[in-house]
């Protein structure tokens, strides 16, 4: 995964409260809190570099005194984290998430100051180890086996400059690009490391890849029209088999992924026999149930993906690239309109019931 970090384990501790003042019934100040605050242009890598010990401790509350019977609260500790962070406890249970800039999560609460209830003795703050788990937020996630042409496609449709070469696993870290339209509309596209068979079981880059798909609004499957073979030791897969295997990997990791709106880009249409292969693939996609026998039973997905659009493209010649950008825009806009309609229906239903 190179220099890209999408998970970080940190220690957080709320501040200890201040001492009470028994003679006058004074109360010590509460200990400071530790907060995670989401901010743009922040990375987990920058947090690790800035705080190599990965320890965040809030300030101690002020003691009660004759001059100030109520001690001041300890200084809060704010940690700036990237957008798209899930906060997990040591057992792997999600205890919070931060998706929009400025959102805050209380990671560790400060301890109460000394008072009559505690015999004027202060209490320690909350302490625990938490995991910051990053999931990229993008409108569209590119899904495909290695060498399908995802990086090349991203460089064609956006300003991103991912590393591109003719071998498997060129992409070893997620790349994020933006498609710019004439009316200034922007669509973010994430090129994610290539899946392999068994990714759901954490083979290859497994969960490191699949967790990023969760936050994307739509999927764009990129498939090589001539088929795919990872190595001489693995079986050759046709374009149709590749689509089914990708669907199976998504389904096994999390069933909801298969319900996302999806488009299909059939790449490398500049190759010989591509048109013949495309005709065969379109026939198979029209009636997928008739061709499921081509795969082993354990590799057949329970539900096949329904594609909003199927677009033949060539990242080498540029064929179909503009059509793909138009289809992505149309699909994203339709999804947004649908979300607005559903929100309005819910509001109307709440008004009727109240």
Coordinates of C-alpha atoms in Angstrom, one line a residue:
X1 CA 0.0 0.0 0.0
X2 CA 3.1 2.2 -0.4
X3 CA 2.9 5.5 1.5
X4 CA -0.9 5.6 1.6
X5 CA -2.3 5.0 5.1
X6 CA -6.0 4.2 5.5
X7 CA -5.9 2.9 9.1
X8 CA -4.3 4.3 12.3
X9 CA -4.3 3.1 15.9
X10 CA -4.1 5.9 18.5
X11 CA -4.3 6.2 22.3
X12 CA -6.6 8.9 23.7
X13 CA -7.0 10.1 27.3
X14 CA -9.3 12.7 28.8
X15 CA -7.7 15.1 31.3
X16 CA -7.8 14.4 35.1
X17 CA -10.1 16.7 37.1
X18 CA -8.8 19.3 39.5
X19 CA -8.6 19.0 43.3
X20 CA -11.6 20.2 45.4
X21 CA -11.3 22.6 48.4
X22 CA -12.7 20.8 51.4
X23 CA -12.7 23.8 53.8
X24 CA -15.0 26.0 51.6
X25 CA -16.7 23.3 49.6
X26 CA -14.9 24.3 46.4
X27 CA -15.1 22.1 43.3
X28 CA -12.1 21.3 41.0
X29 CA -12.3 21.9 37.3
X30 CA -13.3 19.1 35.0
X31 CA -10.6 17.5 32.9
X32 CA -10.3 18.4 29.2
X33 CA -11.9 16.2 26.5
X34 CA -10.2 14.7 23.4
X35 CA -12.1 15.4 20.2
X36 CA -11.7 14.2 16.6
X37 CA -12.6 17.0 14.2
X38 CA -12.9 16.3 10.4
X39 CA -11.0 18.7 8.2
X40 CA -10.3 18.8 4.4
X41 CA -6.8 18.3 3.1
X42 CA -5.8 16.2 6.2
X43 CA -4.4 12.7 5.9
X44 CA -3.7 9.9 8.4
X45 CA -0.2 9.9 7.2
X46 CA 0.2 13.6 8.3
X47 CA -1.2 12.7 11.7
X48 CA 1.3 9.9 12.1
X49 CA 4.2 12.2 11.0
X50 CA 3.2 15.0 13.3
X51 CA 2.4 12.8 16.3
X52 CA 4.8 9.7 16.0
X53 CA 3.8 8.5 19.5
X54 CA 0.1 8.5 18.4
X55 CA -1.0 9.6 22.0
X56 CA -3.5 12.4 22.6
X57 CA -4.0 13.6 26.1
X58 CA -6.3 16.5 27.2
X59 CA -5.3 19.1 29.9
X60 CA -5.9 18.7 33.6
X61 CA -8.7 20.7 35.3
X62 CA -7.6 23.5 37.6
X63 CA -7.7 23.0 41.4
X64 CA -10.2 24.8 43.5
X65 CA -8.8 27.6 45.6
X66 CA -9.7 30.5 47.9
X67 CA -9.6 32.8 44.8
X68 CA -11.6 30.5 42.6
X69 CA -13.8 28.0 44.3
X70 CA -14.9 26.6 41.0
X71 CA -11.8 25.5 39.1
X72 CA -11.5 26.0 35.4
X73 CA -12.0 23.2 32.9
X74 CA -8.8 21.6 31.5
X75 CA -7.8 22.4 27.9
X76 CA -9.5 20.2 25.3
X77 CA -7.3 18.3 22.8
X78 CA -8.5 18.5 19.2
X79 CA -7.2 16.1 16.6
X80 CA -7.8 17.0 12.9
X81 CA -8.7 13.9 10.9
X82 CA -9.6 13.4 7.2
X83 CA -13.2 13.2 5.9
X84 CA -14.6 9.6 5.7
X85 CA -13.2 8.4 9.0
X86 CA -14.9 5.6 11.0
X87 CA -13.9 5.4 14.6
X88 CA -13.6 1.8 16.0
X89 CA -12.9 0.6 19.5
X90 CA -10.4 -2.2 20.2
X91 CA -13.0 -4.8 19.6
X92 CA -13.6 -3.5 16.1
X93 CA -17.0 -2.0 16.9
X94 CA -17.8 1.3 15.2
X95 CA -18.4 4.0 17.8
X96 CA -18.6 7.0 15.4
X97 CA -17.9 8.4 12.0
X98 CA -16.9 11.8 10.5
X99 CA -18.0 12.4 6.9
X100 CA -18.4 16.2 6.5
X101 CA -15.9 19.0 7.2
X102 CA -16.3 20.3 10.8
X103 CA -18.0 17.2 12.2
X104 CA -16.8 16.4 15.8
X105 CA -16.5 13.1 17.7
X106 CA -15.9 12.9 21.5
X107 CA -13.1 10.3 21.7
X108 CA -12.3 10.6 25.4
X109 CA -14.2 12.5 28.1
X110 CA -12.3 14.4 30.9
X111 CA -12.7 13.3 34.5
X112 CA -14.9 15.3 37.0
X113 CA -13.1 17.6 39.4
X114 CA -13.0 16.9 43.2
X115 CA -16.3 17.8 45.0
X116 CA -18.3 16.8 48.0
X117 CA -19.6 13.8 46.1
X118 CA -16.0 12.5 45.6
X119 CA -14.7 13.6 48.9
X120 CA -13.0 16.5 47.1
X121 CA -10.7 14.0 45.2
X122 CA -10.5 14.4 41.4
X123 CA -11.3 11.6 39.0
X124 CA -9.2 10.4 36.1
X125 CA -10.4 11.0 32.5
X126 CA -11.6 8.3 30.1
X127 CA -8.7 6.4 28.4
X128 CA -8.8 4.0 25.5
X129 CA -7.2 2.9 22.3
X130 CA -9.2 3.6 19.1
X131 CA -8.7 2.8 15.4
X132 CA -9.2 5.5 12.8
X133 CA -10.4 3.7 9.6
X134 CA -10.5 5.8 6.4
X135 CA -12.9 5.0 3.6
X136 CA -12.7 7.2 0.5
X137 CA -15.7 9.2 -0.3
X138 CA -16.3 9.4 -4.0
X139 CA -19.2 9.7 -6.4
X140 CA -17.9 6.8 -8.6
X141 CA -15.7 3.9 -7.7
X142 CA -13.8 2.1 -10.4
X143 CA -14.0 -1.7 -9.9
X144 CA -12.0 -4.2 -11.9
X145 CA -9.3 -6.9 -11.9
X146 CA -5.7 -5.8 -12.3
X147 CA -4.6 -4.5 -15.8
X148 CA -8.2 -3.8 -16.9
X149 CA -7.3 -0.2 -17.6
X150 CA -8.8 1.6 -14.6
X151 CA -5.7 3.9 -14.1
X152 CA -5.6 4.7 -17.9
X153 CA -9.3 5.5 -17.8
X154 CA -9.0 7.8 -14.8
X155 CA -6.2 9.7 -16.5
X156 CA -8.4 10.1 -19.6
X157 CA -11.6 11.3 -17.9
X158 CA -10.0 13.5 -15.1
X159 CA -6.9 15.5 -14.2
X160 CA -5.5 12.7 -12.0
X161 CA -2.1 11.3 -13.1
X162 CA -2.0 7.7 -11.7
X163 CA 1.0 5.4 -12.4
X164 CA 0.3 3.3 -15.5
X165 CA 2.2 0.2 -16.8
X166 CA 1.4 -3.0 -18.5
X167 CA 1.5 -5.4 -15.6
X168 CA -0.8 -6.5 -12.8
X169 CA -1.0 -4.4 -9.6
X170 CA 0.2 -1.1 -11.1
X171 CA -2.2 0.6 -8.6
X172 CA -1.0 0.0 -5.1
X173 CA -2.9 2.9 -3.5
X174 CA -6.2 4.6 -4.2
X175 CA -6.2 7.5 -6.7
X176 CA -8.9 10.2 -6.6
X177 CA -9.7 12.3 -9.7
X178 CA -12.4 14.7 -10.7
X179 CA -14.3 14.9 -14.0
X180 CA -14.9 18.5 -14.9
X181 CA -17.9 19.4 -17.0
X182 CA -18.6 22.6 -19.1
X183 CA -21.2 23.8 -16.6
X184 CA -18.6 23.5 -13.8
X185 CA -20.2 20.3 -12.4
X186 CA -17.6 18.0 -10.8
X187 CA -17.8 14.3 -10.3
X188 CA -15.2 12.6 -8.1
X189 CA -13.9 9.2 -9.3
X190 CA -11.8 6.8 -7.2
X191 CA -9.5 4.3 -8.9
X192 CA -9.1 1.5 -6.3
X193 CA -6.4 -1.2 -6.2
X194 CA -7.2 -4.2 -8.4
X195 CA -9.3 -7.0 -7.0
X196 CA -8.3 -10.7 -7.3
X197 CA -10.3 -13.8 -6.8
X198 CA -10.7 -14.3 -3.1
X199 CA -10.4 -10.6 -2.2
X200 CA -13.5 -10.9 0.1
X201 CA -11.4 -13.3 2.2
X202 CA -8.6 -10.7 2.4
X203 CA -6.4 -12.2 -0.3
X204 CA -4.3 -9.8 -2.2
X205 CA -5.3 -6.3 -1.1
X206 CA -8.7 -7.8 0.0
X207 CA -10.4 -5.6 2.6
X208 CA -8.0 -2.7 2.0
X209 CA -9.7 -2.4 -1.4
X210 CA -13.2 -3.4 -0.7
X211 CA -13.8 -1.1 2.3
X212 CA -13.3 2.0 0.0
X213 CA -16.1 0.8 -2.3
X214 CA -18.6 1.2 0.6
X215 CA -18.5 5.0 0.5
X216 CA -18.9 5.5 -3.3
X217 CA -22.4 6.4 -4.6
X218 CA -22.1 4.3 -7.8
X219 CA -19.9 1.6 -9.2
X220 CA -18.2 1.6 -12.6
X221 CA -17.0 -1.8 -13.5
X222 CA -14.1 -1.8 -16.0
X223 CA -13.6 -5.0 -17.9
X224 CA -11.0 -6.1 -20.5
X225 CA -13.0 -7.3 -23.6
X226 CA -10.3 -9.9 -24.3
X227 CA -10.6 -11.5 -20.8
X228 CA -8.3 -11.7 -17.8
X229 CA -5.6 -14.0 -16.4
X230 CA -3.7 -12.9 -13.3
X231 CA -0.8 -15.3 -13.9
X232 CA 0.1 -18.6 -15.7
X233 CA -0.9 -20.5 -12.6
X234 CA -4.5 -19.0 -12.6
X235 CA -7.4 -19.8 -14.9
X236 CA -8.2 -17.5 -17.8
X237 CA -11.5 -15.7 -17.5
X238 CA -13.6 -14.3 -20.3
X239 CA -15.2 -10.8 -20.0
X240 CA -18.5 -12.3 -18.9
X241 CA -16.9 -14.5 -16.3
X242 CA -14.9 -11.5 -15.1
X243 CA -18.1 -9.5 -14.5
X244 CA -19.6 -12.4 -12.5
X245 CA -16.5 -12.9 -10.4
X246 CA -16.3 -9.1 -9.6
X247 CA -19.9 -9.2 -8.5
X248 CA -19.3 -12.3 -6.4
X249 CA -16.4 -10.6 -4.6
X250 CA -18.5 -7.5 -3.8
X251 CA -21.4 -9.7 -2.7
X252 CA -19.3 -11.8 -0.3
X253 CA -17.7 -8.8 1.3
X254 CA -21.0 -6.9 1.8
X255 CA -24.3 -7.7 0.1
X256 CA -25.4 -4.0 0.0
X257 CA -22.6 -3.3 -2.5
X258 CA -24.4 -5.2 -5.2
X259 CA -27.5 -2.9 -4.8
X260 CA -25.5 0.2 -5.7
X261 CA -26.2 1.8 -9.1
X262 CA -23.7 0.4 -11.5
X263 CA -22.3 1.1 -15.0
X264 CA -20.1 -1.1 -17.2
X265 CA -17.2 0.1 -19.3
X266 CA -15.9 -2.5 -21.7
X267 CA -12.3 -1.5 -22.3
X268 CA -9.7 -2.3 -25.0
X269 CA -12.1 -2.1 -28.0
X270 CA -9.1 -1.3 -30.2
X271 CA -7.9 -4.9 -30.0
X272 CA -8.5 -7.4 -32.8
X273 CA -11.7 -9.5 -32.5
X274 CA -13.0 -7.0 -29.9
X275 CA -16.2 -6.4 -31.9
X276 CA -16.9 -10.2 -32.1
X277 CA -16.2 -10.5 -28.4
X278 CA -18.5 -7.6 -27.6
X279 CA -21.4 -9.1 -29.6
X280 CA -21.0 -12.4 -27.6
X281 CA -20.8 -10.5 -24.3
X282 CA -23.9 -8.4 -24.9
X283 CA -25.8 -11.6 -25.7
X284 CA -24.6 -13.1 -22.4
X285 CA -25.5 -9.9 -20.4
X286 CA -29.1 -9.9 -21.9
X287 CA -29.7 -13.4 -20.5
X288 CA -27.0 -14.1 -17.8
X289 CA -28.9 -17.0 -16.3
X290 CA -28.4 -19.0 -19.5
X291 CA -24.6 -18.8 -19.2
X292 CA -24.0 -19.3 -15.4
X293 CA -22.9 -22.9 -16.1
X294 CA -19.6 -21.4 -17.5
X295 CA -18.4 -20.8 -13.9
X296 CA -17.9 -23.1 -10.9
X297 CA -20.9 -23.2 -8.7
X298 CA -19.2 -21.5 -5.7
X299 CA -18.2 -18.6 -7.9
X300 CA -21.7 -17.7 -9.1
X301 CA -23.2 -14.6 -7.4
X302 CA -26.6 -14.9 -5.8
X303 CA -27.7 -11.7 -7.7
X304 CA -26.3 -10.4 -10.9
X305 CA -25.6 -6.7 -11.3
X306 CA -28.0 -4.7 -13.4
X307 CA -26.1 -2.1 -15.4
X308 CA -27.7 1.3 -16.1
X309 CA -25.4 1.7 -19.1
X310 CA -22.9 -0.5 -21.0
X311 CA -20.3 1.6 -22.8
X312 CA -17.6 0.1 -25.1
X313 CA -14.4 2.2 -24.7
X314 CA -10.7 2.3 -25.6
X315 CA -8.4 4.2 -23.3
X316 CA -5.8 3.8 -26.1
X317 CA -7.7 5.5 -28.9
X318 CA -10.2 7.5 -26.8
X319 CA -13.2 5.7 -28.3
X320 CA -16.3 6.0 -26.1
X321 CA -14.6 8.2 -23.4
X322 CA -16.9 11.3 -23.9
X323 CA -20.0 9.0 -24.0
X324 CA -18.9 7.5 -20.7
X325 CA -18.5 10.9 -19.1
X326 CA -22.0 11.8 -20.3
X327 CA -23.5 8.5 -18.9
X328 CA -21.8 9.0 -15.6
X329 CA -23.2 12.6 -15.3
X330 CA -26.7 11.4 -16.2
X331 CA -26.6 8.5 -13.8
X332 CA -25.3 10.7 -10.9
X333 CA -27.9 13.4 -11.6
X334 CA -30.7 10.8 -11.7
X335 CA -29.6 9.4 -8.4
X336 CA -29.5 12.8 -6.8
X337 CA -33.1 13.6 -8.1
X338 CA -34.3 10.3 -6.7
X339 CA -32.7 11.0 -3.3
X340 CA -34.4 14.4 -3.2
X341 CA -37.8 12.8 -4.1
X342 CA -37.4 10.2 -1.3
X343 CA -36.5 12.9 1.2
X344 CA -39.5 14.9 0.3
X345 CA -41.8 11.9 0.6
X346 CA -40.4 11.1 4.1
X347 CA -41.0 14.7 5.2
X348 CA -44.5 14.6 3.8
X349 CA -45.2 11.3 5.6
X350 CA -43.9 12.7 8.9
X351 CA -46.2 15.8 8.5
X352 CA -49.2 13.5 7.8
X353 CA -48.5 11.2 10.8
X354 CA -47.9 14.2 13.2

